Short mmCIF file of C-alpha atoms and ligand atoms in Angstrom, two decimals:
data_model
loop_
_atom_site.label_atom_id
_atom_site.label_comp_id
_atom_site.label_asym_id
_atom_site.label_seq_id
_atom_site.Cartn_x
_atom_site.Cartn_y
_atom_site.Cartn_z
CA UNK R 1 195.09 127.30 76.32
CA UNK R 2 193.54 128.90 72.88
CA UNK R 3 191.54 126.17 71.32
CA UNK R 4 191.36 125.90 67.33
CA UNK R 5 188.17 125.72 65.45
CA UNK R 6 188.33 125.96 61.80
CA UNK R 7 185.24 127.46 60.01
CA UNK R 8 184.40 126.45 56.35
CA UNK R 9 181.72 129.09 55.03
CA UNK R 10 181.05 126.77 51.92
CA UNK R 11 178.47 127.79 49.06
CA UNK R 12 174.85 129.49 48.86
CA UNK R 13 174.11 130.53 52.12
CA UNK R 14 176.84 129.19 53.62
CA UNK R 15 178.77 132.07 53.95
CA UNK R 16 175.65 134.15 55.06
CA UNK R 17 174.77 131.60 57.98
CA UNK R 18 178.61 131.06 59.03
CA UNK R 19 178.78 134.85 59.54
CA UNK R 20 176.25 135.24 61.76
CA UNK R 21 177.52 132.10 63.23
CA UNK R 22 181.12 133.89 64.01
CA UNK R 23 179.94 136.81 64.87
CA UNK R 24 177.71 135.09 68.18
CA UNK R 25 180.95 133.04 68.79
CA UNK R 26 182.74 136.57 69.37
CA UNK R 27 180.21 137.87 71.40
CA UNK R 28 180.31 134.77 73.59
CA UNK R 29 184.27 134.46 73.86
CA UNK R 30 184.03 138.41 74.88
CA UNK R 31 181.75 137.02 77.10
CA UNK R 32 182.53 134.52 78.92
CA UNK R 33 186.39 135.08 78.31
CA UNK R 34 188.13 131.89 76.76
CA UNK R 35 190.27 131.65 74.47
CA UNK R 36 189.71 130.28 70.77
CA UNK R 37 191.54 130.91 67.29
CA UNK R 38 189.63 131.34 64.65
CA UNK R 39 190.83 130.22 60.65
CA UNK R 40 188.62 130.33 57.71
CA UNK R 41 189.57 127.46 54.85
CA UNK R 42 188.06 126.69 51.52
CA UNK R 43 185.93 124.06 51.22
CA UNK R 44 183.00 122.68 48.80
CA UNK R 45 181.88 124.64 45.75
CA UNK R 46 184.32 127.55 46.83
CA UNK R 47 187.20 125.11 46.87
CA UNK R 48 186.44 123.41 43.56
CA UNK R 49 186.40 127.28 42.38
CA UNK R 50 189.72 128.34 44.24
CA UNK R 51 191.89 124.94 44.11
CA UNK R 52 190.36 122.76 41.62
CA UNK R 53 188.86 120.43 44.01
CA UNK R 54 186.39 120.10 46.96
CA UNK R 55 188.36 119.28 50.18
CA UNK R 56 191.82 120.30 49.42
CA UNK R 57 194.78 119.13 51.65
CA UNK R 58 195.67 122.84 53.58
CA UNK R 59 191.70 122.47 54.41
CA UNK R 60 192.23 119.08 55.43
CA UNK R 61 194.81 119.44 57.39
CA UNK R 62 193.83 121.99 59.48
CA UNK R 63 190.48 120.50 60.05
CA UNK R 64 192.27 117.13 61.60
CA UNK R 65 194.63 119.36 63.73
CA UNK R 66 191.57 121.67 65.05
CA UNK R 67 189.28 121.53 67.95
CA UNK R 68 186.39 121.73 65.97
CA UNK R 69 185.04 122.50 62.53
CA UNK R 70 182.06 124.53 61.89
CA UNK R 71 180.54 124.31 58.19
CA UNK R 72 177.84 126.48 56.71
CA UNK R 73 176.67 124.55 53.72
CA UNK R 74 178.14 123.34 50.00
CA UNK R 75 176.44 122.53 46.65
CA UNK R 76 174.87 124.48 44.27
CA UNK R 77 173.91 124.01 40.66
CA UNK R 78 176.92 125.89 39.22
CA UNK R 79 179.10 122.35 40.31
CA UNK R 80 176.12 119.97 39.74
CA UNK R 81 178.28 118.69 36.64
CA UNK R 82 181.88 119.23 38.33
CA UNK R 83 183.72 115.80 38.14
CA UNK R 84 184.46 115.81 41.76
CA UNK R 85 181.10 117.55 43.31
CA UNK R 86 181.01 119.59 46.54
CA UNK R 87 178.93 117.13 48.53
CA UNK R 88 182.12 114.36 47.47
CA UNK R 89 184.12 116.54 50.11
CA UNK R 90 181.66 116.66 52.59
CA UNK R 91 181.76 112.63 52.79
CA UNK R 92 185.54 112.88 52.51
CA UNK R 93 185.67 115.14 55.49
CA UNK R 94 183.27 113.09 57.50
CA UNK R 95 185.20 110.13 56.72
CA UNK R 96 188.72 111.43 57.40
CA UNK R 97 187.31 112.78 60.88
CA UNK R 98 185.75 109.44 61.59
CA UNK R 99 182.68 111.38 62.72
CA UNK R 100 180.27 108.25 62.90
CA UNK R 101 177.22 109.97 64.97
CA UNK R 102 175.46 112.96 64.08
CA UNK R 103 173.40 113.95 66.10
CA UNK R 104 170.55 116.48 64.77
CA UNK R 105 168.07 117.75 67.79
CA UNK R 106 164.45 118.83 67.24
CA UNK R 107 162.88 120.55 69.74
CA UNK R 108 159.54 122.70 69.95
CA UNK R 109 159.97 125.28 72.81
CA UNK R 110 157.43 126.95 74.46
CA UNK R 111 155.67 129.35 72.34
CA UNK R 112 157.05 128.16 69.28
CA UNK R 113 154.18 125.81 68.04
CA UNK R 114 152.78 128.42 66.26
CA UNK R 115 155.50 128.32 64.10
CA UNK R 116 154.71 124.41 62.81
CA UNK R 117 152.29 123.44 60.00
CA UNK R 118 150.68 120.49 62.90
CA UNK R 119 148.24 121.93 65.30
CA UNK R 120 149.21 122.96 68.61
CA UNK R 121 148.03 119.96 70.42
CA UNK R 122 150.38 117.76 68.23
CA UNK R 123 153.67 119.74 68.03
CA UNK R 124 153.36 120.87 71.84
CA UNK R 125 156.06 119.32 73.77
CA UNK R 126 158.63 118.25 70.75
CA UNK R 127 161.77 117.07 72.12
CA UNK R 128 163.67 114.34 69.47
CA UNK R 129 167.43 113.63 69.11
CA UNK R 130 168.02 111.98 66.02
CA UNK R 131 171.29 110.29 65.89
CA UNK R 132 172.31 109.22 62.67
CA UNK R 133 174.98 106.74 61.17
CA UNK R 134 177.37 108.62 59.56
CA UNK R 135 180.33 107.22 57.86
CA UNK R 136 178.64 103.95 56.38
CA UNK R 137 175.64 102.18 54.60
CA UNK R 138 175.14 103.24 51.31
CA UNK R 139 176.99 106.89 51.17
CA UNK R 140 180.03 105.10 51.63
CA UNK R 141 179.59 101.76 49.37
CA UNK R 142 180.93 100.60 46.19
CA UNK R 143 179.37 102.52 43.37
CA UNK R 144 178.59 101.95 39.60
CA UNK R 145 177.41 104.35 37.56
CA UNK R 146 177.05 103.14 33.73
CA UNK R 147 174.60 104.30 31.28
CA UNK R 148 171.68 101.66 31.45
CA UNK R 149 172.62 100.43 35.05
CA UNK R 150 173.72 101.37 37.89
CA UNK R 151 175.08 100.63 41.57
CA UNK R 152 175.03 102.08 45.04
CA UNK R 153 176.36 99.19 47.29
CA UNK R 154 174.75 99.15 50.84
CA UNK R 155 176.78 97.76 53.63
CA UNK R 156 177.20 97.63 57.42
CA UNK R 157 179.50 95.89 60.07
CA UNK R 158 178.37 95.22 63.19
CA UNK R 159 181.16 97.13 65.03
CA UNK R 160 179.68 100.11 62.59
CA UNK R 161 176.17 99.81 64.35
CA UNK R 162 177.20 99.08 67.63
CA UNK R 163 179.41 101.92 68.41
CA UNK R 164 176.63 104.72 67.16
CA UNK R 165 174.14 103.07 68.95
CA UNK R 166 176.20 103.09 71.93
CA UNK R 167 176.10 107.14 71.20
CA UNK R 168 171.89 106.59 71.07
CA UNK R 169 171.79 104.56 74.56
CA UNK R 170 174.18 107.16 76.14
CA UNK R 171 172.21 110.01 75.09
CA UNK R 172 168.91 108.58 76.37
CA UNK R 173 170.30 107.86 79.46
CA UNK R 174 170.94 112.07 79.59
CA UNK R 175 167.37 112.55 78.32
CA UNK R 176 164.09 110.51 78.56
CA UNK R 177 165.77 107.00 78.63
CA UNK R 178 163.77 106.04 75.09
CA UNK R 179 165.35 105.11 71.99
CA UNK R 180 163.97 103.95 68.81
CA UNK R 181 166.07 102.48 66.06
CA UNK R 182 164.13 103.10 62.86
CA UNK R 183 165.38 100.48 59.94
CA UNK R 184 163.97 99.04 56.99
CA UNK R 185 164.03 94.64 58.62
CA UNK R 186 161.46 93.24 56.88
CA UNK R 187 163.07 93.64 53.09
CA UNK R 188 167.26 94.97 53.99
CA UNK R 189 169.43 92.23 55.08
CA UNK R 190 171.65 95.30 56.43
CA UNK R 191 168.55 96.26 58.97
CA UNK R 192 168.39 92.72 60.11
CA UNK R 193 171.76 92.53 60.94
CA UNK R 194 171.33 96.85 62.22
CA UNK R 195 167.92 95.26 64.87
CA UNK R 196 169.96 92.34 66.14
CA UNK R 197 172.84 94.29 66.88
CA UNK R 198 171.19 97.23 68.62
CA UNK R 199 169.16 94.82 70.36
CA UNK R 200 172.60 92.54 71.69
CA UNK R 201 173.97 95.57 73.10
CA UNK R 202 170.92 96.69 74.50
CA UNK R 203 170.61 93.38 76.47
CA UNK R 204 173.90 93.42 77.36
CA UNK R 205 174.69 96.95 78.51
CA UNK R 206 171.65 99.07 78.67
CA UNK R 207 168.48 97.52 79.59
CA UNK R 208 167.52 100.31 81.92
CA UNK R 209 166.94 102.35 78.18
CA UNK R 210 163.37 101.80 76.67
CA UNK R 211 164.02 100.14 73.28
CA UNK R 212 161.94 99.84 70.41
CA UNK R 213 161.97 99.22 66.74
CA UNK R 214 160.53 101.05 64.00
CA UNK R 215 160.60 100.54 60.24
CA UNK R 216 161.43 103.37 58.54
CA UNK R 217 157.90 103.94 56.74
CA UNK R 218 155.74 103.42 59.76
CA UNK R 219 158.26 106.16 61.19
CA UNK R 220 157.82 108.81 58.34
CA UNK R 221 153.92 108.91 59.33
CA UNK R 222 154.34 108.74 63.11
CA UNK R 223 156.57 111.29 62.67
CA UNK R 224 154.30 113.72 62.19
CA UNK R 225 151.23 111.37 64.07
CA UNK R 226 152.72 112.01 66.93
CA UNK R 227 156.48 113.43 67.11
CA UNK R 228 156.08 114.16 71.00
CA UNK R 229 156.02 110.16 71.86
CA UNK R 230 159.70 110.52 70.17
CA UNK R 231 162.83 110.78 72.45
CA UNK R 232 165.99 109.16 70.76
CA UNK R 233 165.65 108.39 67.09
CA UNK R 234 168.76 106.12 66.13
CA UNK R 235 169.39 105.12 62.35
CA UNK R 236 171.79 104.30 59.40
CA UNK R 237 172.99 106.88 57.13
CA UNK R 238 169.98 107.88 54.41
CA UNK R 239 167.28 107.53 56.78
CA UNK R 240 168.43 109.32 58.85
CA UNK R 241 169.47 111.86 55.84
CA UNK R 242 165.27 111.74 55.25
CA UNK R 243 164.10 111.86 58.76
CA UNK R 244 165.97 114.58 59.83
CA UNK R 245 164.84 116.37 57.30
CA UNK R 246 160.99 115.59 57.47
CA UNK R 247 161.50 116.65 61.61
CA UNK R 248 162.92 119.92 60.91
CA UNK R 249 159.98 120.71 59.29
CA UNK R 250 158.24 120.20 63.15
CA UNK R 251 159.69 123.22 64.72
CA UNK R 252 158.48 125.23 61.96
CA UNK R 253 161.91 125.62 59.34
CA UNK R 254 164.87 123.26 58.40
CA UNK R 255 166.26 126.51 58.72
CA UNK R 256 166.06 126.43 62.79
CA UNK R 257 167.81 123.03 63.02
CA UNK R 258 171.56 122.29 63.78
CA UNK R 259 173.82 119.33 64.10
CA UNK R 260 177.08 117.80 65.18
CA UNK R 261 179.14 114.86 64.02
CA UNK R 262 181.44 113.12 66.82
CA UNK R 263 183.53 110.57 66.92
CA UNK R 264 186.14 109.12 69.65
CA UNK R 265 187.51 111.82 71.80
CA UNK R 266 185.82 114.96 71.83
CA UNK R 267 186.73 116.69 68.24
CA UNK R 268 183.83 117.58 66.11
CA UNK R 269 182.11 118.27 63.30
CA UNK R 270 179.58 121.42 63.33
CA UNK R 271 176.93 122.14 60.32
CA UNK R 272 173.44 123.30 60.50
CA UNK R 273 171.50 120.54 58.56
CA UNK R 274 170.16 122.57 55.72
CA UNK R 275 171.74 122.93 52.47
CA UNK R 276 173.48 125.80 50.13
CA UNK R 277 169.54 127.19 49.67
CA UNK R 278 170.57 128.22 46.29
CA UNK R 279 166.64 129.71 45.60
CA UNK R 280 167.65 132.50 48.38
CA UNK R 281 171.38 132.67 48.39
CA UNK R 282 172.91 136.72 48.56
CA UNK R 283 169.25 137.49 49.81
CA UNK R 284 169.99 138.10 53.56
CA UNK R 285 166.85 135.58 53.94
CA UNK R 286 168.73 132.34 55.44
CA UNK R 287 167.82 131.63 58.90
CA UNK R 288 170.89 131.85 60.85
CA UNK R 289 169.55 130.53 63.71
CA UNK R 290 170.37 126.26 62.60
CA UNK R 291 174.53 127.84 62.33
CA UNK R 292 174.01 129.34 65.54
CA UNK R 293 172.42 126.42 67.51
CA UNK R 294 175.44 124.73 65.72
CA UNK R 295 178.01 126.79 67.99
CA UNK R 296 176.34 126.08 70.76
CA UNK R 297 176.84 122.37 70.20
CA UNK R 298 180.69 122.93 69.29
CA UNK R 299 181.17 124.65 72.42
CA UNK R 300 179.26 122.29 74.46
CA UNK R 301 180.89 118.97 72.91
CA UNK R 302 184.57 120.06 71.65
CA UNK R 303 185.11 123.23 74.35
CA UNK R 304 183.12 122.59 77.65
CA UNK R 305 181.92 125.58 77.54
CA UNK R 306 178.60 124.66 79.00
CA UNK R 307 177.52 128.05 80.07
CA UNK R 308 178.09 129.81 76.65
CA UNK R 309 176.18 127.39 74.82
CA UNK R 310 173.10 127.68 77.36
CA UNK R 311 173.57 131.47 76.56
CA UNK R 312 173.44 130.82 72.77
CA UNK R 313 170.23 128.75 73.39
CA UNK R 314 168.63 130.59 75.89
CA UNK R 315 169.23 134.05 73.49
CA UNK R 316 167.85 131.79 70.54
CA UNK R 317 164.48 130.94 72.43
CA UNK R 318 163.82 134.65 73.44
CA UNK R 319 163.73 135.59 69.94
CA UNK R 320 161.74 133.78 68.35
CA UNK R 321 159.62 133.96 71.71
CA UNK R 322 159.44 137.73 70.49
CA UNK R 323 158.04 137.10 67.30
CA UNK R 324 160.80 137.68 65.48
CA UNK R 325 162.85 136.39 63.04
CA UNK R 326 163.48 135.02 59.55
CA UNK R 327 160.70 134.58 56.32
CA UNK R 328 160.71 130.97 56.96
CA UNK R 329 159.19 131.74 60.47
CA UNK R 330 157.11 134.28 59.66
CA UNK R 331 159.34 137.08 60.62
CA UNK R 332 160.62 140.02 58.58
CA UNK R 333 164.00 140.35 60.14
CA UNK R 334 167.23 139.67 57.57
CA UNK R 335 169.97 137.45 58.60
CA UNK R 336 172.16 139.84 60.30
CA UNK R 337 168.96 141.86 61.78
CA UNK R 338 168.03 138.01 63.54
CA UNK R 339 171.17 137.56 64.28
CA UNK R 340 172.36 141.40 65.63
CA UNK R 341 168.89 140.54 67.69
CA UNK R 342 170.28 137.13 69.21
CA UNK R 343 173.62 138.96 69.55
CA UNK R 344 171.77 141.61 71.91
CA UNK R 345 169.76 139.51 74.19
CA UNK R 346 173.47 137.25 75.18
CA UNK R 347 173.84 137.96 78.68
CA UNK R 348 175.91 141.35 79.70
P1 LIG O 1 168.36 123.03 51.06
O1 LIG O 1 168.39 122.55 52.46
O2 LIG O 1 169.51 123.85 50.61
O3 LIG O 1 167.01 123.83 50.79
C1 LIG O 1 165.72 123.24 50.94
C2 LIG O 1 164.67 124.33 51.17
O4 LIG O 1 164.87 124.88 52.49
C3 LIG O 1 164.80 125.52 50.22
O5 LIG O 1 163.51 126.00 49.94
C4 LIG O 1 165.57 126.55 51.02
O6 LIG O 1 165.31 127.90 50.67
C5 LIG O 1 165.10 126.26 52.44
N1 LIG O 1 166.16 126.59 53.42
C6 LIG O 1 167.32 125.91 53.59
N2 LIG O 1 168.07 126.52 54.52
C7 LIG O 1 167.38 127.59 54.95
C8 LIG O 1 167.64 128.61 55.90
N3 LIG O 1 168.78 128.66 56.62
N4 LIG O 1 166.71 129.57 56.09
C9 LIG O 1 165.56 129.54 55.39
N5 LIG O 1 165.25 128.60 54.48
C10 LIG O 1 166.16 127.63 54.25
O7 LIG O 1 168.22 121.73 50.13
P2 LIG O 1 168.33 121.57 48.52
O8 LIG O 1 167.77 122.78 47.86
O9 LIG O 1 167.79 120.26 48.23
O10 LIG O 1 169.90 121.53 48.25
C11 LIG O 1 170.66 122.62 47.77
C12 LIG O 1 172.14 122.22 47.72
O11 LIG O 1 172.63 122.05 49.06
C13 LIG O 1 172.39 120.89 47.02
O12 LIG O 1 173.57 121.06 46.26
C14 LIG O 1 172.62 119.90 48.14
O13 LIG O 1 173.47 118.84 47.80
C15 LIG O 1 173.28 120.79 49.18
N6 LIG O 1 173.13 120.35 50.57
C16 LIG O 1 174.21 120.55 51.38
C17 LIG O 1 174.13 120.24 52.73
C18 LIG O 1 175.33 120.49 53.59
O14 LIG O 1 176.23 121.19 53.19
N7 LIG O 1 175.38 119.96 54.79
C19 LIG O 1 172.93 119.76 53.25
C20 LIG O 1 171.84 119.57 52.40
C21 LIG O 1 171.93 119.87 51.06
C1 LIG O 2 173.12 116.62 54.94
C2 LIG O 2 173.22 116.69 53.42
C3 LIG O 2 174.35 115.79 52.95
C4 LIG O 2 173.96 114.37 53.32
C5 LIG O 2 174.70 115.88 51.46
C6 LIG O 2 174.98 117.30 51.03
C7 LIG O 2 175.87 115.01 51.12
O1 LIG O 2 172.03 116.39 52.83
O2 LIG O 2 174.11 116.93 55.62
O3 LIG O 2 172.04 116.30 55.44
O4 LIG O 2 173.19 113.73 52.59
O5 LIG O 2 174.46 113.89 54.34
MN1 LIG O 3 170.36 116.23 54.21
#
């Protein structure tokens, strides 16, 4: 049976990262032999161009009839004014998928730590999973927006926290049985009610996982203190936004890192974490290698196609084992020379 992914190239590098993104998805279907149709849809800045609108129906359609979605990146200043913006879609799409965890991996590999700006000693060993809230807090909340005030309404259910910490405990029980739910208890009345909750279900369900709490300054710092005492990093919506961000930034380039957004069942969402990187857009300098990781997440979650997306990795590590590679990690390849390079170590 062919399954259906849907790709949305987006805005800025977008289109530059989701190419080289496709074209190690061919290589691996040749590959490995399964069977997947591909259908490119218009989506973000592009879509506001083409239909008027960010996330247009046919777009949104197809992505809640398909396997999976893979998105390079929207936004740009040429729609910073637009009266629905790009990054409006991408919450509408999150929403509409009711893809509540995403789940944003940083990891160091061997001979990589001389790609990060902490010394050796610090960024050996790097292995976080951040799992952030995604359909709630204050992304999703009533907002306001007048000319001398203004409102962004912050609010969280317990069912909301529960089931993506359930998502954290499950994935530490696959890794190093550590979680730590970063919040902000000692001021937000939406953290207190965020620490009692993940704590209930820890007590109730998964006291063989190491818990502990963070707030979400104190994290920030230890973040880059000591990243390599990290395992599972669970939080609500902007901090994890932030976070994710700031650990990127670990492994050497946002550039490197990828994501995906689940739900129930096993359809997801599939988006490198970076932005439209409008300062090198049409440059062939984007580092493909955040889209690519992406794949290998889509096939793992939404295709169990385990083996591919070990190939996808395994050809990802060997590169930039080589030295090469992207600006951003001190490389002088362009995107399709990195990529035409991870395309040629997949196995034969
Ligand atoms: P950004 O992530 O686009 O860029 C931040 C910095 O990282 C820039 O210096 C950029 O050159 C660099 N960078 C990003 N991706 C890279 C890559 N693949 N290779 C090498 N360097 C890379 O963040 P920004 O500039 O704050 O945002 C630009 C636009 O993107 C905004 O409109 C924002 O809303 C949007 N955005 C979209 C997404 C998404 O689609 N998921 C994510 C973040 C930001
Ligand atoms: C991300 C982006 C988005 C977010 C924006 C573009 C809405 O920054 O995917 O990290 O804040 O979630
Ligand atoms: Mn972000």
């Amino acid at each position: 049976m062919s399954s259906k992914l849907v790709f949305l190239p987006g805005d800025g590098v977008g289109p530059e990262v989701a190419d080289a993104a496709r074209r190690v998805l061919d290589a691996v279907v040749n590959k490995f032999g399964f069977d997947v149709s591909i259908e490119t849809f218009s989506f973000g800045g592009a879509a506001i161009d083409s239909h008027g609108i960010p996330f247009p129906d046919e777009t949104k359609g197809a992505c809640l009839s398909a396997d999976a979605i893979f998105l390079g990146a929207v936004g740009g200043p040429k729609w910073d004014n637009a009266s629905v913006r790009p990054e409006v879609g991408l919450l509408e799409m999150r929403k509409a998928l009711d893809v509540y965890a995403n789940l944003r991996p940083i990891t160091i590999f061997d001979g990589m730590t001389s790609l990060s700006p902490l010394k050796p000693e610090l960024a050996e060993g790097v292995d976080i999973l951040i799992v952030r809230e995604l359909t709630g807090g204050l992304y999703f909340g009533d907002r306001l927006e007048g000319n001398d005030t203004a409102l962004d309404k912050c609010e969280y259910s317990r069912a909301e926290v529960e089931r993506v910490a359930r998502i954290a405990f499950e994935s530490a029980r696959q890794r190093k049985g550590k979680v730590t739910s970063v919040d902000k208890a000692n001021v937000l009345a939406t953290s207190r009610l965020w620490r009692n909750a993940v704590n209930e279900l820890h007590q109730n369900e998964y006291k063989d996982v190491h818990l502990e709490h963070m707030l979400v300054d104190a994290m920030a710092m230890k973040l880059i203190q000591c990243p390599s005492a990290y395992d599972v990093v669970l939080t609500e919506n902007l901090f994890g936004d932030i976070l994710s961000d700031e650990a990127s930034v670990l492994s050497g380039s946002i550039g490197l890192a990828p994501s995906a957004s689940l739900g129930e069942g096993t359809r997801g969402l599939y988006e490198p974490i970076h932005g439209s990187a409008p300062d090198i857009a049409g440059q062939g300098k984007a580092n493909p290698v955040g889209a690519i990781l992406s794949i290998a997440m889509l096939l793992r979650h939404s295709l169990a196609q385990s083996e591919a997306a070990q190939a996808i990795e395994q050809a990802v590590q060997q590169s930039i084992k080589s030295g090469h590679g992207t600006a951003d990690i001190k490389g002088s390849d362009s995107t399709r020379q990195f990529t035409d390079r991870i395309v040629g170590l997949l196995p034969g």
